[in-house]
Coordinates of C-alpha atoms in Angstrom, one line a residue:
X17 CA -15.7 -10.2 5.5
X18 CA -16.7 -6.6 6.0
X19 CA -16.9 -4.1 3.0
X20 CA -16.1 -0.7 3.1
X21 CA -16.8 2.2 0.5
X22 CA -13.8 3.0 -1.5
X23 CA -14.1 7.1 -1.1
X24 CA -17.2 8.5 -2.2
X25 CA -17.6 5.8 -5.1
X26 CA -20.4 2.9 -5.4
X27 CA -17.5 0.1 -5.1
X28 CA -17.5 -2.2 -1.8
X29 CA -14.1 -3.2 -1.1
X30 CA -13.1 -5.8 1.6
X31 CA -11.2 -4.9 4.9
X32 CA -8.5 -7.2 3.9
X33 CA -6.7 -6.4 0.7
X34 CA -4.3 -9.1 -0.2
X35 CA -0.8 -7.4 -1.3
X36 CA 1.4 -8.7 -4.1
X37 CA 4.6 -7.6 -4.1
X38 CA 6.4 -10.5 -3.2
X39 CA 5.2 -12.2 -6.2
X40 CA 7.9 -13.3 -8.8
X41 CA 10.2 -13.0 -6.0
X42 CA 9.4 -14.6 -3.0
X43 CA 6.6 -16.8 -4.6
X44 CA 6.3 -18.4 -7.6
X45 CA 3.1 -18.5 -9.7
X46 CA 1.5 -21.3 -7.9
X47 CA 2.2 -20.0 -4.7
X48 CA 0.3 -16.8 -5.9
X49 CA -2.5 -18.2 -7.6
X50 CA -2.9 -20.3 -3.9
X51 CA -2.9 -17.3 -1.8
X52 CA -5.7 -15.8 -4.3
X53 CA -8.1 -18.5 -4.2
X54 CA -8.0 -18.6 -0.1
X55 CA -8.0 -15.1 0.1
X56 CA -11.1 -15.1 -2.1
X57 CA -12.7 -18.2 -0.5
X58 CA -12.3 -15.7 3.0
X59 CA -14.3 -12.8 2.1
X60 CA -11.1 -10.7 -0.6
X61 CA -12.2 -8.8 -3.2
X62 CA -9.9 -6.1 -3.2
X63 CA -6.1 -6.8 -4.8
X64 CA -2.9 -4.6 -5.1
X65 CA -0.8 -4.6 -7.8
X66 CA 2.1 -2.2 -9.1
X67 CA 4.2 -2.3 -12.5
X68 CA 7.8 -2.2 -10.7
X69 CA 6.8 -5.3 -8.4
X70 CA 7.9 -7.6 -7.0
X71 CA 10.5 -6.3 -4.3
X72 CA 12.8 -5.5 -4.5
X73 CA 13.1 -4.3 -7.9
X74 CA 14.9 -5.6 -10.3
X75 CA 14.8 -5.5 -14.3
X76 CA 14.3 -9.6 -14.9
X77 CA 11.5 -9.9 -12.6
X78 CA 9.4 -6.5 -13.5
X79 CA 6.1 -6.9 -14.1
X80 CA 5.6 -10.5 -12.8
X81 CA 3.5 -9.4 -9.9
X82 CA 1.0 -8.7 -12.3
X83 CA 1.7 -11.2 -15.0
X84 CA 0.9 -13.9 -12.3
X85 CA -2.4 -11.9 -11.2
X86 CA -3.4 -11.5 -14.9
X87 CA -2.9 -15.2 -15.5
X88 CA -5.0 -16.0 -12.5
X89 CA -8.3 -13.9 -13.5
X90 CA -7.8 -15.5 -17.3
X91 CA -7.9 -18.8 -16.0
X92 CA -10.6 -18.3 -12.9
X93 CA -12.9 -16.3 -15.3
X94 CA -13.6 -13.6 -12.2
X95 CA -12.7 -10.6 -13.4
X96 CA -15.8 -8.9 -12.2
X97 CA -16.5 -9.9 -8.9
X98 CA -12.9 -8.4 -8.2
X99 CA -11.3 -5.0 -7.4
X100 CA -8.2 -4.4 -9.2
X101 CA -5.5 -1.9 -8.3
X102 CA -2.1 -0.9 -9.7
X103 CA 0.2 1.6 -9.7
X104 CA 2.3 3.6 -11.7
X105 CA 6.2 4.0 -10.7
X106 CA 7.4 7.7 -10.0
X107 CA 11.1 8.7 -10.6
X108 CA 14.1 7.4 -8.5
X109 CA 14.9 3.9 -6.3
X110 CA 17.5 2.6 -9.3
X111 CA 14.4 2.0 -12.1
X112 CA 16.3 2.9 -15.0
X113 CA 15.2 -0.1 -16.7
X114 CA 11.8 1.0 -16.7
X115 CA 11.3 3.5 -19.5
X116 CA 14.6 4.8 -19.5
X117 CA 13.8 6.2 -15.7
X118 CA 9.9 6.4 -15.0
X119 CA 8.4 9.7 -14.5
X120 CA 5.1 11.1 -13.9
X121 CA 4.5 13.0 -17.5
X122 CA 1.3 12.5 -19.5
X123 CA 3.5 9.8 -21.8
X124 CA 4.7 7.6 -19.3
X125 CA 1.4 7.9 -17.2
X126 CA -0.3 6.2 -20.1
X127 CA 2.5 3.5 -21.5
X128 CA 2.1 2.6 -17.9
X129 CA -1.3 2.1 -17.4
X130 CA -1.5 0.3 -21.3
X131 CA 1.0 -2.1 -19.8
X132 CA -0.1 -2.3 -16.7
X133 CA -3.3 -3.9 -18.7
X134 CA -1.4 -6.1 -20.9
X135 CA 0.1 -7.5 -18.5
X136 CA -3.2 -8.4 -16.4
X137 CA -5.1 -9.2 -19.3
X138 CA -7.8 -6.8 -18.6
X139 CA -9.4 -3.8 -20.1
X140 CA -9.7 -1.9 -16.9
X141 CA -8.6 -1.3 -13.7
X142 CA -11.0 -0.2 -10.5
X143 CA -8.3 1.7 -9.2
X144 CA -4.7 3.4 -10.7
X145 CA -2.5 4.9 -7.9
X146 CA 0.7 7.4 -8.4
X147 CA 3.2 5.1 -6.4
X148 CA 5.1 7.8 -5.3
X149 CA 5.6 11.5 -6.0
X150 CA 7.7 13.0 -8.7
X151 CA 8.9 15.7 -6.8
X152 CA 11.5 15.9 -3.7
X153 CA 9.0 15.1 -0.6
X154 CA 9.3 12.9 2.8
X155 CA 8.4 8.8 1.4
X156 CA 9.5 5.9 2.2
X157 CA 10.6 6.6 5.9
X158 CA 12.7 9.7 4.9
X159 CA 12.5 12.1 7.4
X160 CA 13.6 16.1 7.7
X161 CA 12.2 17.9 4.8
X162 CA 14.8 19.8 2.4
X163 CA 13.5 21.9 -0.5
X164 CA 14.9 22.2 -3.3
X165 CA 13.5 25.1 -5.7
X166 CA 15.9 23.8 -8.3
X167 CA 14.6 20.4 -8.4
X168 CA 13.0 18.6 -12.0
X169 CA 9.8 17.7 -11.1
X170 CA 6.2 16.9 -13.3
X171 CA 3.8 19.2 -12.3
X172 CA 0.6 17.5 -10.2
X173 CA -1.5 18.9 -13.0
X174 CA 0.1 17.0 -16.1
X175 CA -0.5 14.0 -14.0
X176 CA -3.5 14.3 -13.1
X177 CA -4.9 15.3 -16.7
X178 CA -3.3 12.1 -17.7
X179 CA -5.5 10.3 -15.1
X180 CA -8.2 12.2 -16.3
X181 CA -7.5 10.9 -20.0
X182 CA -7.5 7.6 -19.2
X183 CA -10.8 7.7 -16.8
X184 CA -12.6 9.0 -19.8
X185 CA -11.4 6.3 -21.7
X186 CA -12.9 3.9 -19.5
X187 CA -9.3 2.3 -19.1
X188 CA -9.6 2.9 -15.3
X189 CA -12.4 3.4 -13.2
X190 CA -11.3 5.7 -10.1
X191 CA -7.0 7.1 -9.1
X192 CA -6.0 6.9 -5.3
X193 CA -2.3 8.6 -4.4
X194 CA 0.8 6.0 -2.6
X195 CA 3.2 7.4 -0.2
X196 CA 1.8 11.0 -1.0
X197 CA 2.4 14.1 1.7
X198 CA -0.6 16.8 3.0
X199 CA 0.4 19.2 0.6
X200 CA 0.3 16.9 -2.1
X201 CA -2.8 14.9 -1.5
X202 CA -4.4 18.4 -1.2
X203 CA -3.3 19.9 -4.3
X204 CA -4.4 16.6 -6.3
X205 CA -7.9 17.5 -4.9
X206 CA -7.5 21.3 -5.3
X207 CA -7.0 20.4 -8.9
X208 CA -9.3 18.2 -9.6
X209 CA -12.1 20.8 -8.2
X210 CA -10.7 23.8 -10.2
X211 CA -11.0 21.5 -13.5
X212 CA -13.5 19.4 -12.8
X213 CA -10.9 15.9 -13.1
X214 CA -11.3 12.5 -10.9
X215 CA -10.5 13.0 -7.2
X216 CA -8.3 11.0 -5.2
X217 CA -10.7 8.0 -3.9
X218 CA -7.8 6.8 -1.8
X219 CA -4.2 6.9 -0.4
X220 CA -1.8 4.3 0.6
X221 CA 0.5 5.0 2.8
X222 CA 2.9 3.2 5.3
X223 CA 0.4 2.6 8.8
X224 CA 1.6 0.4 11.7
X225 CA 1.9 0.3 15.3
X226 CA 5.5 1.4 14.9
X227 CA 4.6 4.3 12.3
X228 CA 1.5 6.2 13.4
X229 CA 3.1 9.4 11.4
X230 CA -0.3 9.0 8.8
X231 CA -2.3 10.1 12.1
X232 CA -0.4 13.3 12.4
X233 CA -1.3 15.2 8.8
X234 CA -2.9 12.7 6.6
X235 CA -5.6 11.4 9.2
X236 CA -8.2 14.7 8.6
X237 CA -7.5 14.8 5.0
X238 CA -8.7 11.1 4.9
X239 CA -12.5 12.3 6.6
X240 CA -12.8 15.2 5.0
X241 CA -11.8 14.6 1.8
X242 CA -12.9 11.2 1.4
X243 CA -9.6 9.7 0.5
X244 CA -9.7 6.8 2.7
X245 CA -6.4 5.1 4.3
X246 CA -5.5 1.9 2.2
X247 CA -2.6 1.0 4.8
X248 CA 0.5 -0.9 3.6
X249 CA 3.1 -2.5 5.7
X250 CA 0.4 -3.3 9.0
X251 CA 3.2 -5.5 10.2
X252 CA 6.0 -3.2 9.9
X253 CA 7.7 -5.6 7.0
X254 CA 7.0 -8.3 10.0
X255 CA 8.5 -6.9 12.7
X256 CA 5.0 -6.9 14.7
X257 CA 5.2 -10.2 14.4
X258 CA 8.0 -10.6 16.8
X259 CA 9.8 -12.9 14.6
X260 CA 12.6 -10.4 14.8
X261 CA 13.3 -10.0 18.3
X262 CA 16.9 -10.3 20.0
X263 CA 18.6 -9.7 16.8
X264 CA 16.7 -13.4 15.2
X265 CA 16.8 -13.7 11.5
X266 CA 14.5 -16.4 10.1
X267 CA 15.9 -18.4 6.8
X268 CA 13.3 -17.4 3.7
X269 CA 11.9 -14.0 5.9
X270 CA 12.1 -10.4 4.7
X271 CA 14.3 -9.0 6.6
X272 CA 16.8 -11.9 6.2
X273 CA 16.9 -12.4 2.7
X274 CA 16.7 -7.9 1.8
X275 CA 18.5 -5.5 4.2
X276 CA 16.6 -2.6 2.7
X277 CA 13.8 -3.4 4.6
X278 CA 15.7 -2.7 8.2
X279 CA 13.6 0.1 9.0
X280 CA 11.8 -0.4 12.4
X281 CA 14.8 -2.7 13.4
X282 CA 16.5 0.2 15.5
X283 CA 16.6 0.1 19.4
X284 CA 13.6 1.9 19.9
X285 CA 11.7 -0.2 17.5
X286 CA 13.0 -3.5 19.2
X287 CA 11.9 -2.5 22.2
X288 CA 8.2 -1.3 21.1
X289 CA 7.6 -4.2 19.5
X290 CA 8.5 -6.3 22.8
X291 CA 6.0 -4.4 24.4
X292 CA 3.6 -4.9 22.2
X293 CA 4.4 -8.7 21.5
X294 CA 3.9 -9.1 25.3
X295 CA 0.4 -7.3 25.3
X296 CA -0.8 -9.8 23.1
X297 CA 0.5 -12.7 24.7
X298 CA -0.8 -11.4 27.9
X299 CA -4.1 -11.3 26.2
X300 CA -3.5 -14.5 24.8
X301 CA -3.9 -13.2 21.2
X302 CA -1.1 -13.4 18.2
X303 CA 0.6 -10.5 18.1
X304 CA 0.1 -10.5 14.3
X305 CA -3.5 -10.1 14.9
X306 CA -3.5 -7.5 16.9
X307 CA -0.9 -5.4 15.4
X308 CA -3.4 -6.3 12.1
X309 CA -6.6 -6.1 14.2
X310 CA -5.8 -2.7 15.6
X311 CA -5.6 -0.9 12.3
X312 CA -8.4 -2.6 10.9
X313 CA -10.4 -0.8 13.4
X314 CA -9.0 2.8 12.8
X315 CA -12.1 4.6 11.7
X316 CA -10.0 6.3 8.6
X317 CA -8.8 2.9 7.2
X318 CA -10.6 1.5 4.2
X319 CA -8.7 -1.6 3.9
X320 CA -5.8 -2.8 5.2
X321 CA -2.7 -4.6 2.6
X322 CA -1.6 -7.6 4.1
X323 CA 1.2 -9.7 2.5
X324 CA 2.4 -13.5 3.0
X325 CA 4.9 -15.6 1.6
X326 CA 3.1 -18.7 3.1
X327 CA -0.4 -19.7 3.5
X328 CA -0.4 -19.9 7.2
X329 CA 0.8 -16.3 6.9
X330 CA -2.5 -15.3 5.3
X331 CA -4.3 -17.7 7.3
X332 CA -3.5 -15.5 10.3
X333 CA -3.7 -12.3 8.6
X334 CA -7.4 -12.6 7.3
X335 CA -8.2 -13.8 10.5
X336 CA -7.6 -10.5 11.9
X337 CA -11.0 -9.2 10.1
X338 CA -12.4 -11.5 12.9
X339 CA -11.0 -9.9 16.3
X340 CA -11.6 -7.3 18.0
X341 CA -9.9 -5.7 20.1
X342 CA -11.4 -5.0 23.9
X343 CA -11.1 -1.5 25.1
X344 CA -8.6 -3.0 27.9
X345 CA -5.9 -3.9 25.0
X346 CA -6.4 -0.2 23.2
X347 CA -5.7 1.6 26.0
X348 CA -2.6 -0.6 26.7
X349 CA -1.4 0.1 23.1
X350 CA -1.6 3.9 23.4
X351 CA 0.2 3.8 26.6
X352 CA 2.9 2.1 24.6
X353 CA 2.9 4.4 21.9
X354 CA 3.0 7.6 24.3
X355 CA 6.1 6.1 25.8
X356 CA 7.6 5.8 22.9
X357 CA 6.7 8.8 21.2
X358 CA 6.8 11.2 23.8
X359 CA 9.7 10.2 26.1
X360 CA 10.0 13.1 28.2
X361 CA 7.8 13.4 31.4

């Protein structure tokens, strides 16, 4: 599988990343210890992890995304040939349960990342990401931005000099940003200039055929400042897949079994995704794969999160690494996105 340079750092990191989150939840142990050895018999080398998972949250299950992972490397011994990322939770989405309210302070930075180790049974992690900010911004699909001068926030800089604690400590290796904003990925690297801490290597953020907004801000500061795109959700929480269409509802899927993740399920999402469902069956290629395939090839993506609750799910997502898209089926797919972006003549 191709490799890609995580920012400006010496670590190779496969085009596929396999995601986690619906581990403890969706799949039991087994299942997860399956999906890592075909994901590592394919080519995988890069895996993403987060304390609060799985999803949704909830206090009995916390942490068993990366008890199950940590059990895995214990047992298969490959701790090395492996790339190992987690994430620490920011304030907010109900997470009481998880140090009284997580925050982004120097304290709960590092009782997150010691955790976060325990937990995976490891004394280091390649990569440690801010899941979200801890400060009113546009995240998760919230839209129309309010300030509020009045709001509690951590500063960026007591984060970051917590990162910058535990890089010196050897207890991670490189920090990446999740769900982060222009202004905020900027001012992370701003910082880190002025004092001479670990830059951002990375940023993961929503990216899909239905959610092009990373293109708009985000895209240039990816280039220039070497923060590449590690792009979560490729499948729109499946609706890419089609699976969804005409109001269907699968027994076991996503969407079925969680209503929180409804997001692209709106009338102008529907009908997107019909068109592109019917581009790839005109091109007699899965939809999955091309919805995958197409941000695979996005020059600012380092690697793109898939996730599965079944084998044949992965199956057909690391296949993806393997198309490529003719110029005939990317020109198609921006004429879908310009109608549906711009709909005014």
């Amino acid at each position: 599988m191709e490799k890609r340079k995580l920012g400006n750092t010496d670590i190779d990191v496969s085009l596929i990343c396999l995601g986690t989150m619906t581990w403890g939840q969706q799949n039991t142990e087994q299942e997860a210890f399956q999906q890592l050895d075909l994901a590592m018999a394919e080519g995988v080398n890069f895996i993403d992890a987060a304390e609060m998972y799985p999803v949704p949250p909830r206090p009995e299950t916390q942490g068993l995304t990366e008890q199950y992972l940590g059990n895995w490397l214990a047992r298969r011994g490959r701790r090395d040939d492996l790339v190992v990322a987690s994430k620490v939770a920011g304030p907010g989405n109900g997470l009481t349960y998880l140090r009284n309210g997580p925050r982004l302070t120097r304290d709960h930075v590092r009782q997150a990342c010691e955790q976060s180790l325990k937990r995976l049974q490891t004394d280091y992690l390649d990569l440690y990401q801010v899941h979200w900010p801890d400060r009113n911004a546009n995240f998760f699909g919230k839209l129309g931005y309010a300030h509020d001068p009045e709001e509690q926030s951590t500063p960026i800089e007591e984060t970051l000099s917590a990162l910058n604690e535990l890089v010196r400590e050897g207890k991670i290796r490189h920090i990446g940003l999740s769900n982060e904003t222009p202004w905020g990925a900027m001012e992370y690297c701003r910082l880190a200039g002025e004092k001479d801490w670990p830059r951002p290597v990375s940023i993961q953020n929503p990216y899909n055929l239905l959610n092009r907004s990373y293109e708009v801000g985000m895209a240039e500061i990816s280039h220039r400042e070497q923060t590449g795109l590690l792009a979560y959700s490729p499948l729109a929480f499946g609706m890419l897949s089609g699976k969804y269409l005409g109001g269907q509802r699968p027994a076991g899927a996503r969407m079925t079994l969680f209503e929180r993740f409804s997001r692209y399920t709106g009338r102008r999402g529907e009908a997107a995704t019909q068109a592109y469902v019917d581009l790839a069956r005109e091109h007699g290629i899965s939809p999955v794969q091309v919805a995958l395939a197409w941000v695979n090839s996005r020059e600012f993506v380092t690697s793109n999160i898939i996730g599965a609750t079944t084998l044949a799910q992965l199956k057909e997502n690391l296949g993806s690494a393997n198309v490529t898209l003719s110029e005939d089926v990317i020109t198609a797919i921006e004429a879908i996105h310009q109608d549906f972006t711009y709909p005014c003549p």
